[in-house]
mmCIF file of N, CA, C and O in Angstrom:
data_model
loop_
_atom_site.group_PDB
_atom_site.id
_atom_site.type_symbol
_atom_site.label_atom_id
_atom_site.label_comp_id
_atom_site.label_asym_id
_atom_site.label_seq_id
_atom_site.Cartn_x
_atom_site.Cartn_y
_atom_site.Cartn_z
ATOM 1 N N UNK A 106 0.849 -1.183 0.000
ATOM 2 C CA UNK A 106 0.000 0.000 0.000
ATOM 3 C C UNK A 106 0.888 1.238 0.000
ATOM 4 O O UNK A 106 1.787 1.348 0.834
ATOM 5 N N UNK A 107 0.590 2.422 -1.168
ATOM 6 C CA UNK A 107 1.277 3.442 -0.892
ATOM 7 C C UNK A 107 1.318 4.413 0.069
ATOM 8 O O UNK A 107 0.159 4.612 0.433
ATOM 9 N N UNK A 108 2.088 5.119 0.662
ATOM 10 C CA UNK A 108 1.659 5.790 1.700
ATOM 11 C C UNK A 108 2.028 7.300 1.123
ATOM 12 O O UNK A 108 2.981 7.512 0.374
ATOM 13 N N UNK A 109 0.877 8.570 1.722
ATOM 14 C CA UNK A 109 1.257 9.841 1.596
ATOM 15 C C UNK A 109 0.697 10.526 2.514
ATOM 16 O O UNK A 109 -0.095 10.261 3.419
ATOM 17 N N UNK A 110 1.444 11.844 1.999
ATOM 18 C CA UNK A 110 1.347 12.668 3.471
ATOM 19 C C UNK A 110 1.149 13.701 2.890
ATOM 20 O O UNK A 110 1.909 14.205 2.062
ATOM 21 N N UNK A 111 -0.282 14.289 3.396
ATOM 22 C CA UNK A 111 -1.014 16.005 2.889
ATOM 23 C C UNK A 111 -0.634 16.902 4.306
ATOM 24 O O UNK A 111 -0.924 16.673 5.480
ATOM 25 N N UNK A 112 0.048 17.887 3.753
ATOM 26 C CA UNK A 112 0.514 19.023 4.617
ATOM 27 C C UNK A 112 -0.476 20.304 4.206
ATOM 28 O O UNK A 112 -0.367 21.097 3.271
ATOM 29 N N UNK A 113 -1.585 20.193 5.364
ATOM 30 C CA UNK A 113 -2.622 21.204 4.623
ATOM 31 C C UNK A 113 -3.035 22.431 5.792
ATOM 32 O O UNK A 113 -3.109 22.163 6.991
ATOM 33 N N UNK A 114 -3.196 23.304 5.442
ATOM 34 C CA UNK A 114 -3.741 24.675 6.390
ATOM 35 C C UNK A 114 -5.511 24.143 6.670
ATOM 36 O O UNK A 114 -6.071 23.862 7.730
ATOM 37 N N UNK A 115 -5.940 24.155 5.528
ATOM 38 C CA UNK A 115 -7.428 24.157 6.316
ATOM 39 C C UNK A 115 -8.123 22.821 6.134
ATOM 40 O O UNK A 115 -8.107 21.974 5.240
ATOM 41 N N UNK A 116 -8.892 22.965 7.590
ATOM 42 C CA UNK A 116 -9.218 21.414 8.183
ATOM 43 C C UNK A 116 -10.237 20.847 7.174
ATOM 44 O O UNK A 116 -10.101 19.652 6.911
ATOM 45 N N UNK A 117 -11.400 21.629 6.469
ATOM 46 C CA UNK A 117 -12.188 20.553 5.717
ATOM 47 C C UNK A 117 -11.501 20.330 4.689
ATOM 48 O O UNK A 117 -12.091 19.406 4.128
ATOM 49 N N UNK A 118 -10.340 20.689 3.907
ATOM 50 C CA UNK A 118 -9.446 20.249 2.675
ATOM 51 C C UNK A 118 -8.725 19.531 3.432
ATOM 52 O O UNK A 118 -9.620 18.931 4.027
ATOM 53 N N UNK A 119 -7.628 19.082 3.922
ATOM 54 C CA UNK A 119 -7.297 18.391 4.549
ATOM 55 C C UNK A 119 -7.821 16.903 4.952
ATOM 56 O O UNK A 119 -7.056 15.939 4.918
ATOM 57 N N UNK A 120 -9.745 16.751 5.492
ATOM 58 C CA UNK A 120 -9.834 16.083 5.391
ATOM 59 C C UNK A 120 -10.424 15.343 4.835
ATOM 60 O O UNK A 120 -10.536 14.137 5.054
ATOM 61 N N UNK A 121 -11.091 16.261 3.670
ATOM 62 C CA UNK A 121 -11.383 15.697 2.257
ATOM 63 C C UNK A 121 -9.973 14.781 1.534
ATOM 64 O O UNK A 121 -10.042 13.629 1.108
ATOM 65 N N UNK A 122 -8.903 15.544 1.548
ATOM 66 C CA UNK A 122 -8.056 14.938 0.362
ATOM 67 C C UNK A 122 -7.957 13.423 1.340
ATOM 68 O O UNK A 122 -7.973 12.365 0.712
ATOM 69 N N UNK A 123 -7.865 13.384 2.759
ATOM 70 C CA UNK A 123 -7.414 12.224 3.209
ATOM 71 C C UNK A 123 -8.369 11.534 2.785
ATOM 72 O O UNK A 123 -8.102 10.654 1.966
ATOM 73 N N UNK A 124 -9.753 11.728 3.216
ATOM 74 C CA UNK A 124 -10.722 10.811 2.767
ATOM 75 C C UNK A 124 -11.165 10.266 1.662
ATOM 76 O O UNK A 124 -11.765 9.191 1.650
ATOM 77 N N UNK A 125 -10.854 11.109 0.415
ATOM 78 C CA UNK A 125 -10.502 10.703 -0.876
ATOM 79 C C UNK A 125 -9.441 9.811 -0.666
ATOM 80 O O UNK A 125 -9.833 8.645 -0.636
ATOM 81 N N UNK A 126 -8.174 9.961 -0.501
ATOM 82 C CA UNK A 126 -7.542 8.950 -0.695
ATOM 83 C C UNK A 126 -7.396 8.011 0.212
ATOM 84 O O UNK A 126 -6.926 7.082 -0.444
ATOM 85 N N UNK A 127 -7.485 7.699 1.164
ATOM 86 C CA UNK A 127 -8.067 6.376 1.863
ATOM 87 C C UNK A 127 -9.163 5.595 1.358
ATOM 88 O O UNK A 127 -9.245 4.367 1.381
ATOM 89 N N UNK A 128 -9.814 6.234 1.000
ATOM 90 C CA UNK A 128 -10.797 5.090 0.361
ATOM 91 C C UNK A 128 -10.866 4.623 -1.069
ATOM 92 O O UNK A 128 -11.580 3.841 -1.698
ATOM 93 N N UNK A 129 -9.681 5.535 -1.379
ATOM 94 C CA UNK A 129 -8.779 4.796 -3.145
ATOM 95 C C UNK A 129 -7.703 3.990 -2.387
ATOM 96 O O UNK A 129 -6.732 3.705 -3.089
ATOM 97 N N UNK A 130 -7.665 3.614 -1.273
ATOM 98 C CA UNK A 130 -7.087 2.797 -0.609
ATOM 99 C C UNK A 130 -5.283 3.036 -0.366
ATOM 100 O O UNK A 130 -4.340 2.245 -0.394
ATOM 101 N N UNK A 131 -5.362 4.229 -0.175
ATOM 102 C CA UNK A 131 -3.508 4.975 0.187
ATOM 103 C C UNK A 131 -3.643 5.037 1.986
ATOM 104 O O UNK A 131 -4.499 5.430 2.778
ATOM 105 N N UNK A 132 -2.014 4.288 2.100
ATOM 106 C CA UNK A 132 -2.281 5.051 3.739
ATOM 107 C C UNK A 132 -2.075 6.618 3.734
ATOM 108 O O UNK A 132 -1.365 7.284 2.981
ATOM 109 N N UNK A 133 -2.815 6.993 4.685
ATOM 110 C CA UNK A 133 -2.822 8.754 4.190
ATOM 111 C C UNK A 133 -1.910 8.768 6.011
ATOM 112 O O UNK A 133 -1.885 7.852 6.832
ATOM 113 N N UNK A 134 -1.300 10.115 6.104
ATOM 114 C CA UNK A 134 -0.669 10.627 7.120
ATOM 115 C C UNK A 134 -1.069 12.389 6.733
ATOM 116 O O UNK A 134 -0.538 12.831 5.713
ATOM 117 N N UNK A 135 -2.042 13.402 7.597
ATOM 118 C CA UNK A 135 -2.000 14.442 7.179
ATOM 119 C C UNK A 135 -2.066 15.277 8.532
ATOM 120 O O UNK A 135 -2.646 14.998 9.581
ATOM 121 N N UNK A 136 -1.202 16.524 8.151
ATOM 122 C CA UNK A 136 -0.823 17.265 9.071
ATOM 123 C C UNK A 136 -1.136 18.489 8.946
ATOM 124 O O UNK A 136 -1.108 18.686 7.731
ATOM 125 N N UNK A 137 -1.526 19.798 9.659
ATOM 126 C CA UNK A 137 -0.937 21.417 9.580
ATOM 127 C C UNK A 137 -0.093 21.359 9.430
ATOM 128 O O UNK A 137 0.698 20.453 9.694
ATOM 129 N N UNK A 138 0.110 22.780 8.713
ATOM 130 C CA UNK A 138 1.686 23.407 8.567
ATOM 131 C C UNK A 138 2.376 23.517 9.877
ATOM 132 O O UNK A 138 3.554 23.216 10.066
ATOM 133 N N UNK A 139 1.476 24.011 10.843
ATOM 134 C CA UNK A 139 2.347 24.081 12.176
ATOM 135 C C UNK A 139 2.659 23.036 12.840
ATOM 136 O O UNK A 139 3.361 23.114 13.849
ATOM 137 N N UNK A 140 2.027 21.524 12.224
ATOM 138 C CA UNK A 140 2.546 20.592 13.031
ATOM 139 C C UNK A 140 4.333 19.871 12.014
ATOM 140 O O UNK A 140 4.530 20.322 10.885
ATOM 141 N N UNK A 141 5.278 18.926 12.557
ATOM 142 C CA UNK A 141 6.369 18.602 11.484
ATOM 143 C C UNK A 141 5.668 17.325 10.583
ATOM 144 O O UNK A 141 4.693 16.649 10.913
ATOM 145 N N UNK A 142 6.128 17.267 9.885
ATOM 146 C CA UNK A 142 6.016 16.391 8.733
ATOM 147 C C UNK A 142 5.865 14.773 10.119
ATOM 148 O O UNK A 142 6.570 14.631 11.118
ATOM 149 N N UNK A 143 4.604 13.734 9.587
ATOM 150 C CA UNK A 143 5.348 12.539 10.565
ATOM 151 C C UNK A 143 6.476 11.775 9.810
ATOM 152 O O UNK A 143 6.723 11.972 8.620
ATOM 153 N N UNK A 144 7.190 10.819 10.663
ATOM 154 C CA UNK A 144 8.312 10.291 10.487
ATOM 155 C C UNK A 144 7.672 9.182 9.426
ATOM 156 O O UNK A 144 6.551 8.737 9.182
ATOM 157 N N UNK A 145 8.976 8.997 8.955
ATOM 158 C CA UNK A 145 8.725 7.967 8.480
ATOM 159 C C UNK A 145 8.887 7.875 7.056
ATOM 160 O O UNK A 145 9.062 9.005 6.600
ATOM 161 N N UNK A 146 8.905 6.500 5.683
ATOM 162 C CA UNK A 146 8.772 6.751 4.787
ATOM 163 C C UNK A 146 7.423 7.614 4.247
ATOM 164 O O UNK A 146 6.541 8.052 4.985
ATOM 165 N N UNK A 147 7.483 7.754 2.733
ATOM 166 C CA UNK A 147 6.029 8.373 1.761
ATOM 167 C C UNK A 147 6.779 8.191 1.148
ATOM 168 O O UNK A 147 8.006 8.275 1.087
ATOM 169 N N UNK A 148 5.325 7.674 0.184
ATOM 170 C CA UNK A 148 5.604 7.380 -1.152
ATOM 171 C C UNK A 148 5.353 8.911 -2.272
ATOM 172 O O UNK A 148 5.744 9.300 -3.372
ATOM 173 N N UNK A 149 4.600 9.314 -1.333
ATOM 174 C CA UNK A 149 3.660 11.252 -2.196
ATOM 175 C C UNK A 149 3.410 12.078 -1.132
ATOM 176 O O UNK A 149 2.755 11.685 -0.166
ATOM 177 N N UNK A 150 3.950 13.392 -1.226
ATOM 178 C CA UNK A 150 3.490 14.565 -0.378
ATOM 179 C C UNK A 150 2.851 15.142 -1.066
ATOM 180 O O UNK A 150 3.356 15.332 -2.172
ATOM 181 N N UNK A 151 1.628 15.651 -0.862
ATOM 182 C CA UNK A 151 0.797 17.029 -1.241
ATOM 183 C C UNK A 151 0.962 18.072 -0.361
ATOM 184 O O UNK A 151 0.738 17.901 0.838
ATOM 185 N N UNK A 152 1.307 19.082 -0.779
ATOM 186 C CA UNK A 152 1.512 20.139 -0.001
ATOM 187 C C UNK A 152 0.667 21.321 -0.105
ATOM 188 O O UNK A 152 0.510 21.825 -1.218
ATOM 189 N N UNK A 153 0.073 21.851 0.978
ATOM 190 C CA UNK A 153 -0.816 23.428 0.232
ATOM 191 C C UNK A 153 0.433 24.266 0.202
ATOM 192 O O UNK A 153 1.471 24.046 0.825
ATOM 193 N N UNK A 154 0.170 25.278 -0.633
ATOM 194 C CA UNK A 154 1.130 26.492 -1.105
ATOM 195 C C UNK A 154 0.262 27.629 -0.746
ATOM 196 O O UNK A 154 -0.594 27.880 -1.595
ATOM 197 N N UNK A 155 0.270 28.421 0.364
ATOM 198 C CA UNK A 155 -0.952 29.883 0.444
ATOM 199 C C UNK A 155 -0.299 30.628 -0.143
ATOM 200 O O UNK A 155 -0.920 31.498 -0.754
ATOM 201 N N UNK A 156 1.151 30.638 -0.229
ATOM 202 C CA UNK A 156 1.685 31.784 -0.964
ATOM 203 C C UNK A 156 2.654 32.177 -2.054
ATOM 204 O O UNK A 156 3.441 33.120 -1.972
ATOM 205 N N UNK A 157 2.533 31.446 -2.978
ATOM 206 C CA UNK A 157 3.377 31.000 -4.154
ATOM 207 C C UNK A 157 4.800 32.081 -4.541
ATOM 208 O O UNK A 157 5.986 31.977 -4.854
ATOM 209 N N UNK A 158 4.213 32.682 -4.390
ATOM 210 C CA UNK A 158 4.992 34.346 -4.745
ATOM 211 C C UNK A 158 5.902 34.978 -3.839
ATOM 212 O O UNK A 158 6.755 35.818 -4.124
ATOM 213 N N UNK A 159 5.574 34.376 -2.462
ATOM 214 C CA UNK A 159 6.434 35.103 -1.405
ATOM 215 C C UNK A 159 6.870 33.705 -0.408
ATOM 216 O O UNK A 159 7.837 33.025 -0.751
ATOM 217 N N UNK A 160 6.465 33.524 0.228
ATOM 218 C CA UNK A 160 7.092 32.215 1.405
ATOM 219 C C UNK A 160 6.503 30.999 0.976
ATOM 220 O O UNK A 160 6.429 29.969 1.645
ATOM 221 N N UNK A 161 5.972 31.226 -0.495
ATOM 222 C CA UNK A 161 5.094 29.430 -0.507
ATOM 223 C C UNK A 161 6.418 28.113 -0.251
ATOM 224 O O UNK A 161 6.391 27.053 0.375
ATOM 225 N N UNK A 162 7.190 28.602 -0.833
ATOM 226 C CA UNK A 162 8.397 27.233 -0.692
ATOM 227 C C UNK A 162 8.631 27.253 0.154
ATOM 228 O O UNK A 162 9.016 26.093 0.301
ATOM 229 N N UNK A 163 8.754 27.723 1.078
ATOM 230 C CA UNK A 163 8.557 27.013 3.043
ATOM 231 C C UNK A 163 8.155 25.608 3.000
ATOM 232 O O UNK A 163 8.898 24.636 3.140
ATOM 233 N N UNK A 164 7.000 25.612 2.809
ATOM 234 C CA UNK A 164 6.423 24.641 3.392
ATOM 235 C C UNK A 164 6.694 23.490 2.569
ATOM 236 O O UNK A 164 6.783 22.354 3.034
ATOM 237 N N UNK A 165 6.880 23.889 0.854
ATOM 238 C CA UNK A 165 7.395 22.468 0.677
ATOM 239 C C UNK A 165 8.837 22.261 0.631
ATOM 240 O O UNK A 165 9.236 21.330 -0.069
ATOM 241 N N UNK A 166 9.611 22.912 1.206
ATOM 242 C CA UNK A 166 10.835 22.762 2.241
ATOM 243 C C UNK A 166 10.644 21.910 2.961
ATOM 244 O O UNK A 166 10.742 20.717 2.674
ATOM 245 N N UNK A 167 10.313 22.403 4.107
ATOM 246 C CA UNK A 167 9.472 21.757 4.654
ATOM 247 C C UNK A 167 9.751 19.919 4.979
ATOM 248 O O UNK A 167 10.358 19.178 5.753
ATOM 249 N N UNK A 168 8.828 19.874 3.779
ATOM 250 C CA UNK A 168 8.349 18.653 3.558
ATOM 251 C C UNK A 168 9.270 17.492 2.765
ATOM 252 O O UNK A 168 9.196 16.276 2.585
ATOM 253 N N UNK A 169 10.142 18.540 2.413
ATOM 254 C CA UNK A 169 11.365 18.006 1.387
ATOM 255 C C UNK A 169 12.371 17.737 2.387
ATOM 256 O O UNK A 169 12.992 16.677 2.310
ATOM 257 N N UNK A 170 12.608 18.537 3.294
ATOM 258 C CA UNK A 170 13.087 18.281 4.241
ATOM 259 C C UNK A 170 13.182 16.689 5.249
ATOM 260 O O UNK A 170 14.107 16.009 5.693
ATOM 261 N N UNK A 171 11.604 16.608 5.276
ATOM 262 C CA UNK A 171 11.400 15.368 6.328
ATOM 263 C C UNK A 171 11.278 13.962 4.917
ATOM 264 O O UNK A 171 11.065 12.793 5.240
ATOM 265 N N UNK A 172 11.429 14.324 3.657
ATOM 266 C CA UNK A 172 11.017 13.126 2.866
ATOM 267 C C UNK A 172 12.062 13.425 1.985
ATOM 268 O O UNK A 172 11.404 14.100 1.193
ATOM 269 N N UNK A 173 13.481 13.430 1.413
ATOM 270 C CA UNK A 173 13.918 14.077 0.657
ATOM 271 C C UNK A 173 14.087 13.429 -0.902
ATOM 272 O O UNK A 173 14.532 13.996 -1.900
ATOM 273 N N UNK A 174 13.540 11.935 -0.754
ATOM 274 C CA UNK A 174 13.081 11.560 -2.059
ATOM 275 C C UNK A 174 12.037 11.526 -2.781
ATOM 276 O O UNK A 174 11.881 11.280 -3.977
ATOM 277 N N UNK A 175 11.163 11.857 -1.764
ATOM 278 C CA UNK A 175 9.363 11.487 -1.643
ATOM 279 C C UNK A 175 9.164 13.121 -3.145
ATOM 280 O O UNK A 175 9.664 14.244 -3.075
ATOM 281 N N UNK A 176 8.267 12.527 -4.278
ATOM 282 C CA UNK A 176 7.801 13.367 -5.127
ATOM 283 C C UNK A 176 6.628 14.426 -4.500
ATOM 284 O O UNK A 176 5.704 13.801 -3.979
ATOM 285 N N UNK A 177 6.481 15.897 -4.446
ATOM 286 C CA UNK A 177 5.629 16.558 -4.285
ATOM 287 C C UNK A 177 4.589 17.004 -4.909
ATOM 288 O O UNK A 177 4.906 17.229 -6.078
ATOM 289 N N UNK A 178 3.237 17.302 -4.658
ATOM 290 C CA UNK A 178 2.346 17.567 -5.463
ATOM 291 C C UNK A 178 2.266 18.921 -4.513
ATOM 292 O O UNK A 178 2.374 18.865 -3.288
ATOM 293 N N UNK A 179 2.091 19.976 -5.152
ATOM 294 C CA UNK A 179 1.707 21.332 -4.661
ATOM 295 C C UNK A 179 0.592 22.081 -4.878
ATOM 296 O O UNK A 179 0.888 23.120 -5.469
ATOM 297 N N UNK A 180 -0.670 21.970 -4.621
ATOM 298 C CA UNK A 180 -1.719 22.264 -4.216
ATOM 299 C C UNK A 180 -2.222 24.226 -3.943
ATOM 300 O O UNK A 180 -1.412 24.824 -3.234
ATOM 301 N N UNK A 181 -2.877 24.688 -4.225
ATOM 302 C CA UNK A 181 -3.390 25.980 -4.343
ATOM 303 C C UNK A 181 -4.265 26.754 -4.959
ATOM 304 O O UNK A 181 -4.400 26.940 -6.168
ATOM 305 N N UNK A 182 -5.134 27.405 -3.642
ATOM 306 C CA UNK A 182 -5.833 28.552 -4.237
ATOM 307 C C UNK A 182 -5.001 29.607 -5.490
ATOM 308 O O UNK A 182 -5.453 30.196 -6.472
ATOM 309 N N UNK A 183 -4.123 29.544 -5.128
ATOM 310 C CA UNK A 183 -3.154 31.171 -5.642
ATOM 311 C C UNK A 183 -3.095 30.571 -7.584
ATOM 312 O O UNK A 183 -3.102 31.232 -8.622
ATOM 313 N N UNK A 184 -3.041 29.094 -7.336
ATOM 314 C CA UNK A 184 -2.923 28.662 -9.011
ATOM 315 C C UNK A 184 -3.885 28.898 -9.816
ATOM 316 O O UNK A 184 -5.012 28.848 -9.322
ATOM 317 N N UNK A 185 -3.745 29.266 -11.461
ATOM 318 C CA UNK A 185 -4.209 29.454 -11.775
ATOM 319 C C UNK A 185 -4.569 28.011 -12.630
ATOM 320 O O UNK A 185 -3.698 27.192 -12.923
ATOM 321 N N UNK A 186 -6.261 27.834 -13.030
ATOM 322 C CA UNK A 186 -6.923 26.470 -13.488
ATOM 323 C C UNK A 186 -5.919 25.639 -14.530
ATOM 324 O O UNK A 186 -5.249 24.643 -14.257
ATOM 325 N N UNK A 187 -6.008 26.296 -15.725
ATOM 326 C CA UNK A 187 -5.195 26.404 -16.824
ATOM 327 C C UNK A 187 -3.945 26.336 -16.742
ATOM 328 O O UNK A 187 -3.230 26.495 -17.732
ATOM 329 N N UNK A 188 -3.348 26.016 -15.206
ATOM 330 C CA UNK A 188 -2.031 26.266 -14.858
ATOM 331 C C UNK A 188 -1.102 24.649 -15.525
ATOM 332 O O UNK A 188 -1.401 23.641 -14.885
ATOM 333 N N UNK A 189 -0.344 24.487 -16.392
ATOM 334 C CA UNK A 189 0.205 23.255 -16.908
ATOM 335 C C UNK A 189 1.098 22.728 -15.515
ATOM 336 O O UNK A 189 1.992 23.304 -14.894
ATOM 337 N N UNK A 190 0.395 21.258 -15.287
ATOM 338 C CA UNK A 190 0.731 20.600 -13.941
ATOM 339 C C UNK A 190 2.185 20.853 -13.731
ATOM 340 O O UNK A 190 2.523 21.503 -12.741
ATOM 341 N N UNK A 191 3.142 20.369 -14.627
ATOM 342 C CA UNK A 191 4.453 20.367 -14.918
ATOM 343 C C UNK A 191 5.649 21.469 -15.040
ATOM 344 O O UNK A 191 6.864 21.383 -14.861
ATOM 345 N N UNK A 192 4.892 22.413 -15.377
ATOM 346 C CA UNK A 192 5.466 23.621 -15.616
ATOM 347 C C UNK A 192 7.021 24.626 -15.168
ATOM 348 O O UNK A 192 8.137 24.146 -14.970
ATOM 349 N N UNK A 193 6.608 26.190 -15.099
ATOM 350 C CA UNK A 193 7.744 26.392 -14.333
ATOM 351 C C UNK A 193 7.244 27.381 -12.952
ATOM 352 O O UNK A 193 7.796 28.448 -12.684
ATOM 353 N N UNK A 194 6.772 27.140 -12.625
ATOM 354 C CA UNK A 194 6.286 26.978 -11.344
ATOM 355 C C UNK A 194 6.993 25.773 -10.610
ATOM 356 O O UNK A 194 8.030 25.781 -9.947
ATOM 357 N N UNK A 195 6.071 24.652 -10.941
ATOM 358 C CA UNK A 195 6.471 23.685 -10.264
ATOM 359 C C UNK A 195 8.054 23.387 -10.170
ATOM 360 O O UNK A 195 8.632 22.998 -9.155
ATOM 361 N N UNK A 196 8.769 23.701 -11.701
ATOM 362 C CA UNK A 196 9.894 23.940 -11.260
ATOM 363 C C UNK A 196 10.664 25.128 -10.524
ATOM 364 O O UNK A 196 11.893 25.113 -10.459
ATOM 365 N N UNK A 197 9.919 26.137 -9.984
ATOM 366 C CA UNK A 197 10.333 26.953 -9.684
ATOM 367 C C UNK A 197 10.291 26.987 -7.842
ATOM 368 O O UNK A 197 10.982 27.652 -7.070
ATOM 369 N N UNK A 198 9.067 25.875 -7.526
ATOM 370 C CA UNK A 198 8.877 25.171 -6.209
ATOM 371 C C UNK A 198 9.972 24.458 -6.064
ATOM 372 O O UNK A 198 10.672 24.601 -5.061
ATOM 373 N N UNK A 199 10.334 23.444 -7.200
ATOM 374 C CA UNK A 199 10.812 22.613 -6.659
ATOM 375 C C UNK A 199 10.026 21.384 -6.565
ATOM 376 O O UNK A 199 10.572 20.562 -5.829
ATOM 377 N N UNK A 200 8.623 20.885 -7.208
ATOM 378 C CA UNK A 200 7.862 20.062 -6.824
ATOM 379 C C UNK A 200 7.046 19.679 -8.345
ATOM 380 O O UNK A 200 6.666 20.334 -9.316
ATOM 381 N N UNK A 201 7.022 18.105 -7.896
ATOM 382 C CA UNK A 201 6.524 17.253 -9.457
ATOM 383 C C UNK A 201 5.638 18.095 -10.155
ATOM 384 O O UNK A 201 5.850 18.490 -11.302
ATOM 385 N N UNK A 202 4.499 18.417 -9.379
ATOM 386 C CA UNK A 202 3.425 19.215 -9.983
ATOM 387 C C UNK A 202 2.474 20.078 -9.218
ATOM 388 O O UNK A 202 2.340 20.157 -7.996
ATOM 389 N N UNK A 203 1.853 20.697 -10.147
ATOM 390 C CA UNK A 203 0.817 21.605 -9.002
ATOM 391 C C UNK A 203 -0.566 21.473 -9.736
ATOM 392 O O UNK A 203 -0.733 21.083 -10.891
ATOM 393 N N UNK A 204 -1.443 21.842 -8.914
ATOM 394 C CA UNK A 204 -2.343 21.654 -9.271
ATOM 395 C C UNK A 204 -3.135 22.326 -8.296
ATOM 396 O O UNK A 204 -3.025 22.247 -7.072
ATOM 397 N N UNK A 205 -4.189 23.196 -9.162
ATOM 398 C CA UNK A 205 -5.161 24.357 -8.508
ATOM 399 C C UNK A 205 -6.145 24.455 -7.580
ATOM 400 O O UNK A 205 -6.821 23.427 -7.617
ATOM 401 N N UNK A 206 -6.535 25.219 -6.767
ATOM 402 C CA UNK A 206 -8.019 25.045 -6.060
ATOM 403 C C UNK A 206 -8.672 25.942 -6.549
ATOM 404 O O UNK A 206 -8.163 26.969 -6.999
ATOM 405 N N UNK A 207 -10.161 25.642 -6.534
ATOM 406 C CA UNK A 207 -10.673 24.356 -6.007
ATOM 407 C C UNK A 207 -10.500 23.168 -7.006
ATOM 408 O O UNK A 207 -10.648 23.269 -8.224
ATOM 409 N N UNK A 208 -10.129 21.896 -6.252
ATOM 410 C CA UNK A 208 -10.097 20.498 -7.156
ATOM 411 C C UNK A 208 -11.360 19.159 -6.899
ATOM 412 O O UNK A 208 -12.135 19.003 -5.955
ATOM 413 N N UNK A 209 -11.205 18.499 -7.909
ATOM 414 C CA UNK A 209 -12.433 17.262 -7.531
ATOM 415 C C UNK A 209 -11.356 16.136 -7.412
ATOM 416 O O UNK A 209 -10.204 16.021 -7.833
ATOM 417 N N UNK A 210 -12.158 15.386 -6.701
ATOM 418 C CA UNK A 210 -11.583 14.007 -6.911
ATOM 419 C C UNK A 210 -10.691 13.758 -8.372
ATOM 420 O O UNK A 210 -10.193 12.659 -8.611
#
């Protein structure tokens, strides 16, 4: 079973994405920003980004920090829809891909 870890600011996203993916059958591990990353392997971090432009790479510091092979998905209001997952953003995070809010399953 794969395991990942959502590093999210607000509690009903947070526990939507877990509950989405637990029941696509991932072990989920999800935290606040103010809490540390838990130990351990991941196979996927999702990370929220509140601030792309100014301190957003904190947090997936962060997270790169406690997983430093683990691929990131970077998550945000601030993205724009149309935003290409891959892009240079994401390279500009530092992270596999991003992808916008609001999202569906």
């Amino acid at each position: 079973m794969s395991s990942i870890v959502i590093h999210e600011a607000d509690d009903l996203m947070r526990g939507l994405l877990q509950e989405w993916l637990t029941a696509a059958g991932y072990r989920v591990s999800a935290v606040t920003p103010c809490e540390l990353p838990p130990q351990g392997a991941a196979d996927l971090a999702i990370v929220d980004i509140e601030m792309p432009k100014h301190a957003g790479s904190r947090a997936a510091d962060k997270v790169r920090a406690a997983y430093p092979e683990t691929p990131i998905i970077a998550i945000s209001a601030q993205f724009r829809a149309d935003l290409s997952t891959g892009g240079t953003i994401a390279q500009t995070l530092g992270v596999a891909r991003v992808i916008a809010k609001p999202l569906t399953r």
